[in-house]
PDB file of N, CA and C in Angstrom:
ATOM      1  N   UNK A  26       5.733   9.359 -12.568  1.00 54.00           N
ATOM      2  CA  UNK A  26       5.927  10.674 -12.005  1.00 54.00           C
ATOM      3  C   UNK A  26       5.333  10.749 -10.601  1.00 54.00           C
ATOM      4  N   UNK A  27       3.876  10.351 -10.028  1.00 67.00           N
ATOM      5  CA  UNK A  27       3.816  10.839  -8.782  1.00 67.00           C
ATOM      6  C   UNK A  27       3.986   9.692  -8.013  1.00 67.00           C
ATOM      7  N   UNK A  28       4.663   8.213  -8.306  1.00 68.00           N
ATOM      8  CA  UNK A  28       5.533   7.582  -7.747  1.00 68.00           C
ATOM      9  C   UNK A  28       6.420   8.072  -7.101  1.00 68.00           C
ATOM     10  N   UNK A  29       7.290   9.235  -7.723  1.00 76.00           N
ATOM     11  CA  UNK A  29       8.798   9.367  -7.582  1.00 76.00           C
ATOM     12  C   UNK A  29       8.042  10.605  -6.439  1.00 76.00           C
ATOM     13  N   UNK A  30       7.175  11.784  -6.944  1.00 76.00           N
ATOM     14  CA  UNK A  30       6.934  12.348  -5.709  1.00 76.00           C
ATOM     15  C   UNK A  30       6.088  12.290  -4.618  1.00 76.00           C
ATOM     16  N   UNK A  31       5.727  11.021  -4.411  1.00 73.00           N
ATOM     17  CA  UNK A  31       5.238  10.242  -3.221  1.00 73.00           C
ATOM     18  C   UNK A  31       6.427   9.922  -2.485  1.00 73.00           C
ATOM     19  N   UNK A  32       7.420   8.995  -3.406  1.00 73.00           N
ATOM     20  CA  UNK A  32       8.348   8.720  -2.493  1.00 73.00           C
ATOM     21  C   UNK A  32       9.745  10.193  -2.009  1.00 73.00           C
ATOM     22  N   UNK A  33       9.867  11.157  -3.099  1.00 79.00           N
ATOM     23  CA  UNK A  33       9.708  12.119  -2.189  1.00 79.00           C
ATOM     24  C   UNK A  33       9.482  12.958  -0.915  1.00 79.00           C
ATOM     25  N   UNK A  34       8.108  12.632  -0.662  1.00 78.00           N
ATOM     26  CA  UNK A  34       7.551  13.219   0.348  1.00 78.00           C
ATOM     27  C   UNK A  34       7.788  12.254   1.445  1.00 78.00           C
ATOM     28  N   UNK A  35       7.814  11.152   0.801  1.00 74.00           N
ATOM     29  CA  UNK A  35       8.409  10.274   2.373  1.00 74.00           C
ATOM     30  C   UNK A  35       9.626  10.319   3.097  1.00 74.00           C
ATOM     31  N   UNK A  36      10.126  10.963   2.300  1.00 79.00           N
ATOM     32  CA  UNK A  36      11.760  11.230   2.709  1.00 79.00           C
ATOM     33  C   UNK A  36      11.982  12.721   3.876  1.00 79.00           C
ATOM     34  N   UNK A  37      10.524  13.007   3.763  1.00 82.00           N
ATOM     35  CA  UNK A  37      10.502  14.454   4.733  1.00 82.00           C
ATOM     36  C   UNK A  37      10.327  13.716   6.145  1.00 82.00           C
ATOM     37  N   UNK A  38      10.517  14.781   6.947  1.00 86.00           N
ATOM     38  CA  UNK A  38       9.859  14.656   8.035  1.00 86.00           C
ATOM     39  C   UNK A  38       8.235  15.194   8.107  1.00 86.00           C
ATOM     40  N   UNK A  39       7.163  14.183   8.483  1.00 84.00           N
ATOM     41  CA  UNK A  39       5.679  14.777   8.139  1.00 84.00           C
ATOM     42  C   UNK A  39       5.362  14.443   9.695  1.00 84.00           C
ATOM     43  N   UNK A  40       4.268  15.747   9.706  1.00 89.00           N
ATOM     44  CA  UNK A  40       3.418  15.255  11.260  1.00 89.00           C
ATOM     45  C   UNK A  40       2.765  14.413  10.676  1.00 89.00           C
ATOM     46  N   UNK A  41       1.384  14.649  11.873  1.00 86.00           N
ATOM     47  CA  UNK A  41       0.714  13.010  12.016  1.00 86.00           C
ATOM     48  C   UNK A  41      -0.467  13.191  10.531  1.00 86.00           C
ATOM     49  N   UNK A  42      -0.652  15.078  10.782  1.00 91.00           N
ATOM     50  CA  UNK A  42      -1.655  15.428   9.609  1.00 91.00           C
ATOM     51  C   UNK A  42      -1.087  14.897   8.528  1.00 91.00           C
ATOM     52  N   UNK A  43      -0.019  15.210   7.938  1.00 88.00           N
ATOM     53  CA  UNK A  43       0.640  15.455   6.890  1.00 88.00           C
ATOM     54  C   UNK A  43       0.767  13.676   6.364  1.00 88.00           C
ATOM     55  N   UNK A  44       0.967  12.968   7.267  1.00 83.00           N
ATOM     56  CA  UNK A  44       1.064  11.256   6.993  1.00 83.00           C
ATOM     57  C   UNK A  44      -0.121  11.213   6.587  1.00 83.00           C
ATOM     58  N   UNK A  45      -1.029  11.360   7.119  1.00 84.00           N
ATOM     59  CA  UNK A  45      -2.730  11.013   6.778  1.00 84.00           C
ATOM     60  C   UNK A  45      -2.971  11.579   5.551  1.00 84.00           C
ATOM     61  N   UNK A  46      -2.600  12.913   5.189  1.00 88.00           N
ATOM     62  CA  UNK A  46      -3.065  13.207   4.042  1.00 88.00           C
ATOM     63  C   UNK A  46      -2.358  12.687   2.848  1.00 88.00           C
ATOM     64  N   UNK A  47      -0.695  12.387   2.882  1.00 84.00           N
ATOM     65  CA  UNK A  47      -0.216  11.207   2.272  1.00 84.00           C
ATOM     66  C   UNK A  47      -0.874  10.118   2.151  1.00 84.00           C
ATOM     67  N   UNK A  48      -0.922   9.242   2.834  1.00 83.00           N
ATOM     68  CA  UNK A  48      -1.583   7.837   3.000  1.00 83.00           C
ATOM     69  C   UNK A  48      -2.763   7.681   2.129  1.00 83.00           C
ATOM     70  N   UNK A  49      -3.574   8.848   2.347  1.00 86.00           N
ATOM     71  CA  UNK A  49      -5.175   8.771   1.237  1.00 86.00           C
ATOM     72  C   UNK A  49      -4.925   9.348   0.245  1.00 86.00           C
ATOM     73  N   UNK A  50      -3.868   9.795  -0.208  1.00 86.00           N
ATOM     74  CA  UNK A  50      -2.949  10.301  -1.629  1.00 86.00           C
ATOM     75  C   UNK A  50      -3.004   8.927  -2.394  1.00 86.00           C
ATOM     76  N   UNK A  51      -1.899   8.112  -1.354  1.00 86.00           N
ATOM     77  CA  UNK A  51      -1.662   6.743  -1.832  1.00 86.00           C
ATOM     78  C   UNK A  51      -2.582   5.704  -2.183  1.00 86.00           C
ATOM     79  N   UNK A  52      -3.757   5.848  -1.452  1.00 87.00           N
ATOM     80  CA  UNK A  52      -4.843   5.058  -1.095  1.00 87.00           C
ATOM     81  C   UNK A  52      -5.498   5.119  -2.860  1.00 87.00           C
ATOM     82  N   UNK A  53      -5.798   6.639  -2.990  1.00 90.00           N
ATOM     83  CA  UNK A  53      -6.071   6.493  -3.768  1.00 90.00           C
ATOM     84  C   UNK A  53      -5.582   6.396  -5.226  1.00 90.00           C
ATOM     85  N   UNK A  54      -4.095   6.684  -5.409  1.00 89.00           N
ATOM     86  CA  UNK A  54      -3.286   6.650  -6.386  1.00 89.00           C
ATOM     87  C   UNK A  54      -2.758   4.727  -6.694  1.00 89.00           C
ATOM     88  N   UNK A  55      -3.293   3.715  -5.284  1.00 91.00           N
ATOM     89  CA  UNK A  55      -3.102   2.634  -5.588  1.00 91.00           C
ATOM     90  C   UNK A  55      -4.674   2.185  -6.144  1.00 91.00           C
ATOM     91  N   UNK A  56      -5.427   2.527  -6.086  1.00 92.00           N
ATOM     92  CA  UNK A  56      -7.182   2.530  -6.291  1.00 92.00           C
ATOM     93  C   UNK A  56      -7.090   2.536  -8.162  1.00 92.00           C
ATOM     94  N   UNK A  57      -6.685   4.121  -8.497  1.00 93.00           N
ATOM     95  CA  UNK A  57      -6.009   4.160  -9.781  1.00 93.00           C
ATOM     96  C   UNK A  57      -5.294   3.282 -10.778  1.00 93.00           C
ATOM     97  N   UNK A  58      -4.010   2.829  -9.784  1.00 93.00           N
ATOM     98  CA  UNK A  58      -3.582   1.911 -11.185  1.00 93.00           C
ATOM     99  C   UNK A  58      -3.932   0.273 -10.992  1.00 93.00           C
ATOM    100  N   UNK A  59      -5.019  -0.239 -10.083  1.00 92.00           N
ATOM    101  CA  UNK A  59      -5.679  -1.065  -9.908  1.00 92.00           C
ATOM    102  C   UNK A  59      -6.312  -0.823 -11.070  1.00 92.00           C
ATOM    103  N   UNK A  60      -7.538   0.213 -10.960  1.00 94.00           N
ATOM    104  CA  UNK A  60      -8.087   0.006 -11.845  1.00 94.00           C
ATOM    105  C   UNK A  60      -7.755   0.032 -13.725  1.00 94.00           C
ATOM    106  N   UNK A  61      -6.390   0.669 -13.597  1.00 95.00           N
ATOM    107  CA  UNK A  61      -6.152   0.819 -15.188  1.00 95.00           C
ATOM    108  C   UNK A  61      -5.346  -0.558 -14.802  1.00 95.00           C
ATOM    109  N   UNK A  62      -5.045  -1.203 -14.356  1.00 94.00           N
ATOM    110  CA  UNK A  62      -4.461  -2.869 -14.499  1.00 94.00           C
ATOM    111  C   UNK A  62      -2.860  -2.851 -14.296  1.00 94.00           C
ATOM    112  N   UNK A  63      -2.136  -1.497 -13.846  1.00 95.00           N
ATOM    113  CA  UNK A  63      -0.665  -1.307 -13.911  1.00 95.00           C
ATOM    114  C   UNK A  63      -0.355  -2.187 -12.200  1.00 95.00           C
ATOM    115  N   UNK A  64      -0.518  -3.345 -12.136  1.00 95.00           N
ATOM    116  CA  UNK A  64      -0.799  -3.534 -10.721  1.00 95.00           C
ATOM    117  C   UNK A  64       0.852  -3.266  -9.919  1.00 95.00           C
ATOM    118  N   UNK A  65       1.813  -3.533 -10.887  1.00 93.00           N
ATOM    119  CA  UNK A  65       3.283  -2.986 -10.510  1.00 93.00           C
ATOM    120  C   UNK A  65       3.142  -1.879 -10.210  1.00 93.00           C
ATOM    121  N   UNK A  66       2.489  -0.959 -10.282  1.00 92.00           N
ATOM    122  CA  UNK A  66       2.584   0.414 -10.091  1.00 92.00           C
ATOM    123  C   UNK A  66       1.789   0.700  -9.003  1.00 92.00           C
ATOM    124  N   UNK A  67       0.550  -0.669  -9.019  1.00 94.00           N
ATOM    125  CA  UNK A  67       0.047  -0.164  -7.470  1.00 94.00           C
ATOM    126  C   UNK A  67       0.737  -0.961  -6.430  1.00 94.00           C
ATOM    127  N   UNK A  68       1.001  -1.774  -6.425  1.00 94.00           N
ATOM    128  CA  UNK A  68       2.018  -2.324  -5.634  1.00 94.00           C
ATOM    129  C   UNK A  68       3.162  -1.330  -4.931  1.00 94.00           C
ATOM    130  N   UNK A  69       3.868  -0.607  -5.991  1.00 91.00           N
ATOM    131  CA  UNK A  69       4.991   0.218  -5.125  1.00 91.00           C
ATOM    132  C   UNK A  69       3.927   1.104  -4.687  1.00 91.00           C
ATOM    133  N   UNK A  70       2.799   1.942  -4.806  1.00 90.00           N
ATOM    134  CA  UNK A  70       2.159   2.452  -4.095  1.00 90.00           C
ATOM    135  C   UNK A  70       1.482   2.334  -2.664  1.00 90.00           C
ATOM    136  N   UNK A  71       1.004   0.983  -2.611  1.00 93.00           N
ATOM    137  CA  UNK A  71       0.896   0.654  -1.763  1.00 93.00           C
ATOM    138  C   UNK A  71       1.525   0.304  -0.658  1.00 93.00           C
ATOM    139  N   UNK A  72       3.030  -0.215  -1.108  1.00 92.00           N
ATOM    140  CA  UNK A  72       3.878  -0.629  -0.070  1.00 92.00           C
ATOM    141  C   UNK A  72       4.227   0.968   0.535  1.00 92.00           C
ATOM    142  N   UNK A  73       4.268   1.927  -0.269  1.00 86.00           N
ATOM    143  CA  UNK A  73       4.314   3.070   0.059  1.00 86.00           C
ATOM    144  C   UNK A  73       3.627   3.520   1.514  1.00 86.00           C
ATOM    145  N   UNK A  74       2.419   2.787   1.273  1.00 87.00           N
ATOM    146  CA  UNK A  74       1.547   3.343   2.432  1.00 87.00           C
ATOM    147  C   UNK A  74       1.758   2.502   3.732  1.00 87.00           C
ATOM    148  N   UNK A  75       1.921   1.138   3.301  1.00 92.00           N
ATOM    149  CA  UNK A  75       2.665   0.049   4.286  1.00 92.00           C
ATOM    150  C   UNK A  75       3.996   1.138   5.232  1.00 92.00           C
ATOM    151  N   UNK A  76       4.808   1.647   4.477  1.00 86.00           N
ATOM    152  CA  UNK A  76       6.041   2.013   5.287  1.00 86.00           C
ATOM    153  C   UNK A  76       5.553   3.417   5.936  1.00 86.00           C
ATOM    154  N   UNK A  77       4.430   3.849   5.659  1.00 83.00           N
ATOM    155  CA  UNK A  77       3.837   5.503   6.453  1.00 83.00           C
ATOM    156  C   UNK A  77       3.528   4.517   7.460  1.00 83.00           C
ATOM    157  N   UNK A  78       2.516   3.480   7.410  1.00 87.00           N
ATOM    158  CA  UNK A  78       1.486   3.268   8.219  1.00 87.00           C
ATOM    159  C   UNK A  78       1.342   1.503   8.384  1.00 87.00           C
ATOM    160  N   UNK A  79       2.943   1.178   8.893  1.00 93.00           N
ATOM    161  CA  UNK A  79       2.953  -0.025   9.086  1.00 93.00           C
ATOM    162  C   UNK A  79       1.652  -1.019   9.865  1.00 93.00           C
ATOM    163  N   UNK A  80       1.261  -0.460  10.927  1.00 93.00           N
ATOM    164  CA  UNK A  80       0.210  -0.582  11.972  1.00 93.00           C
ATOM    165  C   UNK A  80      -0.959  -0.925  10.987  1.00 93.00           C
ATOM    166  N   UNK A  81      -1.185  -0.304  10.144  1.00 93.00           N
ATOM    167  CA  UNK A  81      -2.880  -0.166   9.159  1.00 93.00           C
ATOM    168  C   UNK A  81      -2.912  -1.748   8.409  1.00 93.00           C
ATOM    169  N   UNK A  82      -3.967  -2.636   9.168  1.00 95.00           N
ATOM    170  CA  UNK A  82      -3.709  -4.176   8.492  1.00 95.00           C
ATOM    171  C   UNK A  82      -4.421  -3.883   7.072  1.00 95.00           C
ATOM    172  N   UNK A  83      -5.258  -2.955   6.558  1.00 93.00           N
ATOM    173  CA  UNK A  83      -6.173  -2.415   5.153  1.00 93.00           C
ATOM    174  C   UNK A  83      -5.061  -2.468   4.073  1.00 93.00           C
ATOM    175  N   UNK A  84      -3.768  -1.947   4.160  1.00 94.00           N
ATOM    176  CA  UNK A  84      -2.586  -1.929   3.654  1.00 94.00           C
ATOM    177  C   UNK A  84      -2.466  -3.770   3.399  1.00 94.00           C
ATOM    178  N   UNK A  85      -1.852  -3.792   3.993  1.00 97.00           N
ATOM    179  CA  UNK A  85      -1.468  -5.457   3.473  1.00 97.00           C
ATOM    180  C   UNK A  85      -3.100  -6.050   2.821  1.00 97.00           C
ATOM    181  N   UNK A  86      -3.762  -5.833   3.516  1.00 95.00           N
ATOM    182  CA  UNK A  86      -5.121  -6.887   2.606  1.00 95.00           C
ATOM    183  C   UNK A  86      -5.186  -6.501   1.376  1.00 95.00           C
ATOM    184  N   UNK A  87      -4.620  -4.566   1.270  1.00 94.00           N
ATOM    185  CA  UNK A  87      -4.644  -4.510  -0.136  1.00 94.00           C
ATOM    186  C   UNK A  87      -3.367  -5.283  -1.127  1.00 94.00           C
ATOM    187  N   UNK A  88      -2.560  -5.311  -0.731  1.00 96.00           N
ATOM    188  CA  UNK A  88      -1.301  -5.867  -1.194  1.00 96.00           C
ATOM    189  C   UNK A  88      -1.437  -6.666  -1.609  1.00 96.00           C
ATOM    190  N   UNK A  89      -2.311  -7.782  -0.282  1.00 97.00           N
ATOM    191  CA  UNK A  89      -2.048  -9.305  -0.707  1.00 97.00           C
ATOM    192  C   UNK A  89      -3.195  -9.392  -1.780  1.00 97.00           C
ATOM    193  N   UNK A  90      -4.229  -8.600  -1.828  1.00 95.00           N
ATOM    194  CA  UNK A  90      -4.776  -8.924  -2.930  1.00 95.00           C
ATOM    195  C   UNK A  90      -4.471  -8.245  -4.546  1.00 95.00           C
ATOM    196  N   UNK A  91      -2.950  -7.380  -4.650  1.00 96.00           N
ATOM    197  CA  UNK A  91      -2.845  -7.358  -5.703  1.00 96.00           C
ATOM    198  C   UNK A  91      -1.537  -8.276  -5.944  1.00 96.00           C
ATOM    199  N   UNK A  92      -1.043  -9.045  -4.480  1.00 97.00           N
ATOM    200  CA  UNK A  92       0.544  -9.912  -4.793  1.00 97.00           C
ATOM    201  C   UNK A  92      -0.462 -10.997  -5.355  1.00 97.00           C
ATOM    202  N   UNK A  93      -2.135 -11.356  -4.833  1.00 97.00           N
ATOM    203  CA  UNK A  93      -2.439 -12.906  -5.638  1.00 97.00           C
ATOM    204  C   UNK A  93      -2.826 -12.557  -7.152  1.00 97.00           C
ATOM    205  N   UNK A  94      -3.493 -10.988  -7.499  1.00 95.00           N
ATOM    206  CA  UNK A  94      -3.300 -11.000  -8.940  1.00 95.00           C
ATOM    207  C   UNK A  94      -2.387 -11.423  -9.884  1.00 95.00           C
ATOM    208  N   UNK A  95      -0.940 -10.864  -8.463  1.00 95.00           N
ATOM    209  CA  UNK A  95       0.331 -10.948  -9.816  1.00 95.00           C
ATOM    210  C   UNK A  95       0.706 -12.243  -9.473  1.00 95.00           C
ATOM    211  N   UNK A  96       0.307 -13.475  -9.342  1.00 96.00           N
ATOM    212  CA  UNK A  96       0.771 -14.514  -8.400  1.00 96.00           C
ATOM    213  C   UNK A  96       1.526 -14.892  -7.829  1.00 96.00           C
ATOM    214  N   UNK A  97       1.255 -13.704  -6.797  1.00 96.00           N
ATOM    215  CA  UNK A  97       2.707 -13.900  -5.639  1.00 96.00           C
ATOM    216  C   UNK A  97       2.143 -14.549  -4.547  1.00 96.00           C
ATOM    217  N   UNK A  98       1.866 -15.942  -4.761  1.00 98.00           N
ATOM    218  CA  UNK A  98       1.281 -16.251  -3.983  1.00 98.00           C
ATOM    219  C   UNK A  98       1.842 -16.707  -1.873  1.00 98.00           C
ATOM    220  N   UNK A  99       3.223 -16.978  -2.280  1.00 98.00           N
ATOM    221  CA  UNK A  99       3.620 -16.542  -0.822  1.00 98.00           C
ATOM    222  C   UNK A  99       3.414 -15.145  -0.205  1.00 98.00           C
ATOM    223  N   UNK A 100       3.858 -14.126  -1.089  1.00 98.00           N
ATOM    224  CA  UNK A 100       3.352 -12.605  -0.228  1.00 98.00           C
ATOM    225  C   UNK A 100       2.435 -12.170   0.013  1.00 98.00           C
ATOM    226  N   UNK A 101       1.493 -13.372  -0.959  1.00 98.00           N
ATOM    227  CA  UNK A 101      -0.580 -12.745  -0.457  1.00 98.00           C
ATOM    228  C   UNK A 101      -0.329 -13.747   0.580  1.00 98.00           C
ATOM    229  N   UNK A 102       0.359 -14.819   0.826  1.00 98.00           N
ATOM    230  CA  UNK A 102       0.161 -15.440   2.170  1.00 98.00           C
ATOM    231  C   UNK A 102       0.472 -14.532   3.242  1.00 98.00           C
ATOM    232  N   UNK A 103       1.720 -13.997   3.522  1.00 98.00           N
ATOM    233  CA  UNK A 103       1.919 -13.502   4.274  1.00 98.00           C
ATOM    234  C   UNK A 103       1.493 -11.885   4.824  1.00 98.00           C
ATOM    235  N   UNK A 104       0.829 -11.125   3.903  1.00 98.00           N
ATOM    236  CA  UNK A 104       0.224 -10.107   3.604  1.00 98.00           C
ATOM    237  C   UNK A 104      -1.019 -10.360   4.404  1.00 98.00           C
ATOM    238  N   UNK A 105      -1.564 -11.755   4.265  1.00 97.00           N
ATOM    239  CA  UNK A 105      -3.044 -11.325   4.643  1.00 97.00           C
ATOM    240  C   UNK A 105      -2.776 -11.902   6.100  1.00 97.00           C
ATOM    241  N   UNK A 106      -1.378 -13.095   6.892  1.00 97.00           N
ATOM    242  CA  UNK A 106      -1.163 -13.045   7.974  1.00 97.00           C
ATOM    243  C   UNK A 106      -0.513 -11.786   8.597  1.00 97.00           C
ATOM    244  N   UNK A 107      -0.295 -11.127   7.946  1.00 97.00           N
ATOM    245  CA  UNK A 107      -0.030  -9.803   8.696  1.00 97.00           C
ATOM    246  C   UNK A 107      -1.610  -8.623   9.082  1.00 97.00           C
ATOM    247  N   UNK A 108      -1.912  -8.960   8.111  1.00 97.00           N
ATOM    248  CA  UNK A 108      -3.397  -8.071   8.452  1.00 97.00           C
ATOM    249  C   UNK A 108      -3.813  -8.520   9.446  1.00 97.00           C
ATOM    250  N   UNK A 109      -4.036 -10.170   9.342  1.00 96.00           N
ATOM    251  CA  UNK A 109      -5.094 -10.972  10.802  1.00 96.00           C
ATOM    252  C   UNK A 109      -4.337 -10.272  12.213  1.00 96.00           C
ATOM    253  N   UNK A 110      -3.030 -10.746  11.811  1.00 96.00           N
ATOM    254  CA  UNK A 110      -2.271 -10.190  13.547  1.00 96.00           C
ATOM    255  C   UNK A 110      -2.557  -9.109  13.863  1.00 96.00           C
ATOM    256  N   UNK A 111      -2.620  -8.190  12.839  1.00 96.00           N
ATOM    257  CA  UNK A 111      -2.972  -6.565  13.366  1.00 96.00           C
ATOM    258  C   UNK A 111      -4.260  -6.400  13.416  1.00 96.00           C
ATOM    259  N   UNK A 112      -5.192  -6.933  12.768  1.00 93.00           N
ATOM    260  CA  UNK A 112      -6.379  -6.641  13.222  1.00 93.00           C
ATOM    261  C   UNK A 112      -7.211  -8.000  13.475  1.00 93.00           C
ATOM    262  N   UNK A 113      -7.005  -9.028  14.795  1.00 89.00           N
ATOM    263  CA  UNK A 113      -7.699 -10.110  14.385  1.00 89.00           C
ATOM    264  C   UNK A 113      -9.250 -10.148  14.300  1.00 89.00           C
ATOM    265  N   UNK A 114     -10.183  -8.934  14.588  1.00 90.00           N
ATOM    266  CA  UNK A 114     -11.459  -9.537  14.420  1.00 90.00           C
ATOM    267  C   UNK A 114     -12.061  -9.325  12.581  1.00 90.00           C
ATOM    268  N   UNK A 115     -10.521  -9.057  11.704  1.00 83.00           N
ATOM    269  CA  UNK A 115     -10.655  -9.874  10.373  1.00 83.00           C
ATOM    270  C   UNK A 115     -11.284 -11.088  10.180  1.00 83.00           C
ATOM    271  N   UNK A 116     -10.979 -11.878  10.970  1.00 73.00           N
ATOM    272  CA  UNK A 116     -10.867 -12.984  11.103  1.00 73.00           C
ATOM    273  C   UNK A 116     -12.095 -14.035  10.812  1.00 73.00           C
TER     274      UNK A 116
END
């Protein structure tokens, strides 16, 4: 259910407030099914926040560390080279 109205709300037009307060919706609704173990469920959440806030490398580090749970291990590759590029003093 607040899958479907997350992705909902992405379908609006949002200012810059309205993204931000999305994004830490997501942040924490991917925090959630991390912790109950639904990691499919945080995954589309997260990518969720990926497509608000392509720029944010925190997004992919989270990703890639739930694509190596699910062993996706090429997309935690490329997940966590996307973080470095956007933010290299990751590094």
């Amino acid at each position: 259910m607040y899958l479907k109205d997350i992705q909902y709300v992405l379908t609006q037009d949002l200012n810059a407030k309205q993204k931000e307060t999305v994004a830490n919706l997501i942040d924490s609704l991917t925090d959630f099914y991390m912790q109950n173990k639904d990691l499919n469920k945080a995954k589309i959440a997260i990518d969720s926040a990926i497509n608000l806030f392509p720029e944010n490398s925190h997004y992919y580090l989270m990703r890639g560390g739930i694509n190596y749970t699910l062993k996706n291990y090429e997309e935690t590759k490329n997940d966590i080279e996307k973080a470095l590029k956007l933010s290299p003093s990751l590094n």
